[in-house]
Short mmCIF file of C-alpha atoms in Angstrom, two decimals:
data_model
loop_
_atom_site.label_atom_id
_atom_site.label_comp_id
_atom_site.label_asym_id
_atom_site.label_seq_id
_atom_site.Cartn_x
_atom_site.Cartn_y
_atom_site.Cartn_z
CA UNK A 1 36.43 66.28 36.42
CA UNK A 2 35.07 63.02 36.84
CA UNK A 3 36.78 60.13 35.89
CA UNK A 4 35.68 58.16 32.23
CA UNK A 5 35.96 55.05 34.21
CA UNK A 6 32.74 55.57 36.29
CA UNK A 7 30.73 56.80 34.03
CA UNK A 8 28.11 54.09 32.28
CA UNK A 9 27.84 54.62 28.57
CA UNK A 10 24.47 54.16 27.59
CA UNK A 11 23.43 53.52 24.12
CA UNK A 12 20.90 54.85 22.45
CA UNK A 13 18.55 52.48 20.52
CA UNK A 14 19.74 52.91 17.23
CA UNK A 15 23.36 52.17 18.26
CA UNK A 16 22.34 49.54 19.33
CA UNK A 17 20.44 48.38 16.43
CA UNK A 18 23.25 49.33 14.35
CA UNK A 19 25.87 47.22 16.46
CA UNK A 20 23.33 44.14 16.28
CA UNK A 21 23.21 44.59 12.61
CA UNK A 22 27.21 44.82 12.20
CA UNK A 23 27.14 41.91 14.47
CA UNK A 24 24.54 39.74 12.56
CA UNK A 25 26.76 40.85 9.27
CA UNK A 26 29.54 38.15 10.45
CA UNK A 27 27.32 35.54 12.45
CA UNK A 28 28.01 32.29 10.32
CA UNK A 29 24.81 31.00 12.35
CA UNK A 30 22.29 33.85 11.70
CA UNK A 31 19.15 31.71 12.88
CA UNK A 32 20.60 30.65 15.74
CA UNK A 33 19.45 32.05 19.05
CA UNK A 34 23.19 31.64 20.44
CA UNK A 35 24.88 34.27 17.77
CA UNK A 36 28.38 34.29 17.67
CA UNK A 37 31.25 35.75 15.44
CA UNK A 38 34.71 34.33 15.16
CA UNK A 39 37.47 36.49 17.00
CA UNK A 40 39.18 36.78 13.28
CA UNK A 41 36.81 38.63 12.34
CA UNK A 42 36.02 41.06 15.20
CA UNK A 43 38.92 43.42 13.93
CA UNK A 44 36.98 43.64 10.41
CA UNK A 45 33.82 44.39 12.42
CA UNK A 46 35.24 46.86 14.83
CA UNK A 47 36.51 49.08 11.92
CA UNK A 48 33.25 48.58 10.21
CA UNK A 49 31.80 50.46 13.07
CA UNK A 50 34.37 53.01 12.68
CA UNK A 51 36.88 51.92 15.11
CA UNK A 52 39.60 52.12 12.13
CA UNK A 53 42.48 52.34 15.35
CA UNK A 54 42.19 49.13 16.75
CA UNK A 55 45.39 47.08 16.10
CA UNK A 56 45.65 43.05 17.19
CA UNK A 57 47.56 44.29 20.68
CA UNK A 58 44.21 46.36 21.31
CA UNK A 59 41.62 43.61 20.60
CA UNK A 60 44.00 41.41 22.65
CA UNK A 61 43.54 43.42 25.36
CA UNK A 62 40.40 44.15 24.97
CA UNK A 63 39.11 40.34 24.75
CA UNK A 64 41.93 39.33 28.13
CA UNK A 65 38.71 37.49 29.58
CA UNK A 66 36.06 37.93 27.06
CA UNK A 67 36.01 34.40 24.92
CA UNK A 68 33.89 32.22 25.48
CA UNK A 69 34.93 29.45 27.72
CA UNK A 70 33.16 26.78 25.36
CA UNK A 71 34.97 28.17 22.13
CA UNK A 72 37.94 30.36 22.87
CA UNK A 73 37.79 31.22 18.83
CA UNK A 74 34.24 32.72 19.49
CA UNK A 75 32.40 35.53 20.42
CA UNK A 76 28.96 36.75 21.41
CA UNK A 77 27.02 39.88 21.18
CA UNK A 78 26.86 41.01 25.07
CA UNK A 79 30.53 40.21 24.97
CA UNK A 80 31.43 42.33 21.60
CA UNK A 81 29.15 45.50 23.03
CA UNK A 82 31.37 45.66 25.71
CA UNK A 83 34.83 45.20 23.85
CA UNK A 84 32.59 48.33 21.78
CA UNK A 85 32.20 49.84 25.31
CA UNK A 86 35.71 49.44 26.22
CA UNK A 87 37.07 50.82 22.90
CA UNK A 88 35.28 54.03 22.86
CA UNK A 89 35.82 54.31 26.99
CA UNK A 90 39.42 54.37 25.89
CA UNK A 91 39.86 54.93 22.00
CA UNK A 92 43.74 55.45 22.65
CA UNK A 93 46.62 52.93 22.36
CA UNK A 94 49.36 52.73 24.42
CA UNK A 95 51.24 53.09 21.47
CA UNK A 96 49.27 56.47 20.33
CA UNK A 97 49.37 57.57 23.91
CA UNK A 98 53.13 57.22 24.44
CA UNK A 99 53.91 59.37 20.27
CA UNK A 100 52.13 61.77 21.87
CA UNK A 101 53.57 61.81 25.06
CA UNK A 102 57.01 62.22 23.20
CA UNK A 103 55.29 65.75 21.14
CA UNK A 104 54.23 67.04 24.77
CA UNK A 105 57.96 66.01 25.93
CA UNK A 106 60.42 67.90 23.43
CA UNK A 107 63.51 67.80 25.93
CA UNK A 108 62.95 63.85 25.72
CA UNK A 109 63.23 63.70 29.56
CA UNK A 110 60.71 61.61 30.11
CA UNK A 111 58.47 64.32 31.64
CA UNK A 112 55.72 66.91 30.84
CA UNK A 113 56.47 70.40 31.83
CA UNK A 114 53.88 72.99 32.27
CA UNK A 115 55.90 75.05 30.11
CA UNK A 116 56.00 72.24 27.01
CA UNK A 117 52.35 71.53 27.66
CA UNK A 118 52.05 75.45 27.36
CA UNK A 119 54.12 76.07 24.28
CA UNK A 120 51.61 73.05 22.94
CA UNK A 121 49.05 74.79 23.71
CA UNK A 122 49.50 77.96 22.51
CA UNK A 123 50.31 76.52 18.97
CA UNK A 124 46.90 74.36 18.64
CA UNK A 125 44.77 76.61 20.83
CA UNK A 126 44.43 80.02 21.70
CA UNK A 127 41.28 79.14 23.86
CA UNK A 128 42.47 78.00 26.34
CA UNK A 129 43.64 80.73 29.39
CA UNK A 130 46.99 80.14 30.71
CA UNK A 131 44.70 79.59 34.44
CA UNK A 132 42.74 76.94 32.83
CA UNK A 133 46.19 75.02 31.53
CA UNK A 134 47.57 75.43 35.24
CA UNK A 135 44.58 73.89 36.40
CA UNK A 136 44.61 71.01 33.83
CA UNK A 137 47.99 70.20 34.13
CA UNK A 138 47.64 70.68 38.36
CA UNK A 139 45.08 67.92 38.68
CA UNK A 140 47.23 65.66 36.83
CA UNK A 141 50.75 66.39 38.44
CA UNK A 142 49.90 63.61 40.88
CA UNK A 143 53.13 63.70 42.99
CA UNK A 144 53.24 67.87 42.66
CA UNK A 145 56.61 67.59 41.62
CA UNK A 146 55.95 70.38 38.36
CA UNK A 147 56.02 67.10 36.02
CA UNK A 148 53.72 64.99 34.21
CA UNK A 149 54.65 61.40 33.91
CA UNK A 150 53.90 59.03 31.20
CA UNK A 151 51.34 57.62 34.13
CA UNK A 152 50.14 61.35 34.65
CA UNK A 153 50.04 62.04 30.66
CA UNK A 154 47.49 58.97 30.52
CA UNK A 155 45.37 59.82 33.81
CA UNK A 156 45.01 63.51 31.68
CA UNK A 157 44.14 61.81 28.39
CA UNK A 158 41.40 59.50 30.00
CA UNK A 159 39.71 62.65 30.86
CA UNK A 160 39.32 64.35 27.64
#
């Protein structure tokens, strides 16, 4: 499979358009050829484009080196598309990741076993063979020790 990471999303034009109009929606300098938005508001915007998951810890991290040097309270267009980028590249929170991490691990052990990934399976899917689920949950057992880790869970959920 190859990895999320690599790949480029590419817009089409009319996201595009659309994300320059949400954009030009909070702009308090709409004439200006320097367009910014203030940070406050990029959460409002970001679920306005139906990103209705992102939480203050996830535009944190998504805006680590983003800001503007000049204004650390503002933020431009190329630098929103790619917090957009980032957010759909990896639409999951840690937070998410980890409550559904602890479905996948009923013992509570701290691990995924192919037989809990199985039994989860089998109750949302009956599409899936039980060669393709061995192959799945191979490619992610990193260390081949018959366990996914919360590291391993993550690596699988990047993928799909």
């Amino acid at each position: 499979m190859a990895s999320e990471d690599n790949k480029i999303l590419e817009f089409t034009c009319e996201d595009l358009q659309d994300f320059k109009d949400a954009f030009a929606e909070f702009d308090e300098n709409r004439d200006s050829c320097d367009s910014r938005i203030k940070l406050d508001d990029l959460q409002l915007l970001m679920r306005t484009l139906g990103q209705t998951s992102v939480s203050s810890s996830d535009l944190d991290r998504l805006l680590d080196d983003a800001v503007c040097p000049d204004d650390p309270t503002d933020l431009d267009f190329p630098t929103f598309l790619s917090c957009v980028e980032t957010k759909i590249r990896n639409p999951c929170s840690n937070k998410e990741l980890q409550r559904a991490f602890d479905v996948f691990d009923r013992a509570h052990t701290g691990y995924i076993t192919f037989e809990d990934m199985k039994e989860i399976a089998n109750h949302f899917s009956d599409d899936i063979s039980y060669e393709e689920l061995n192959e799945i949950f191979n490619e992610f057992d990193r260390d081949h020790d018959h366990k996914l880790s919360m590291e391993d869970f993550i690596e699988m959920m990047k993928e799909f």
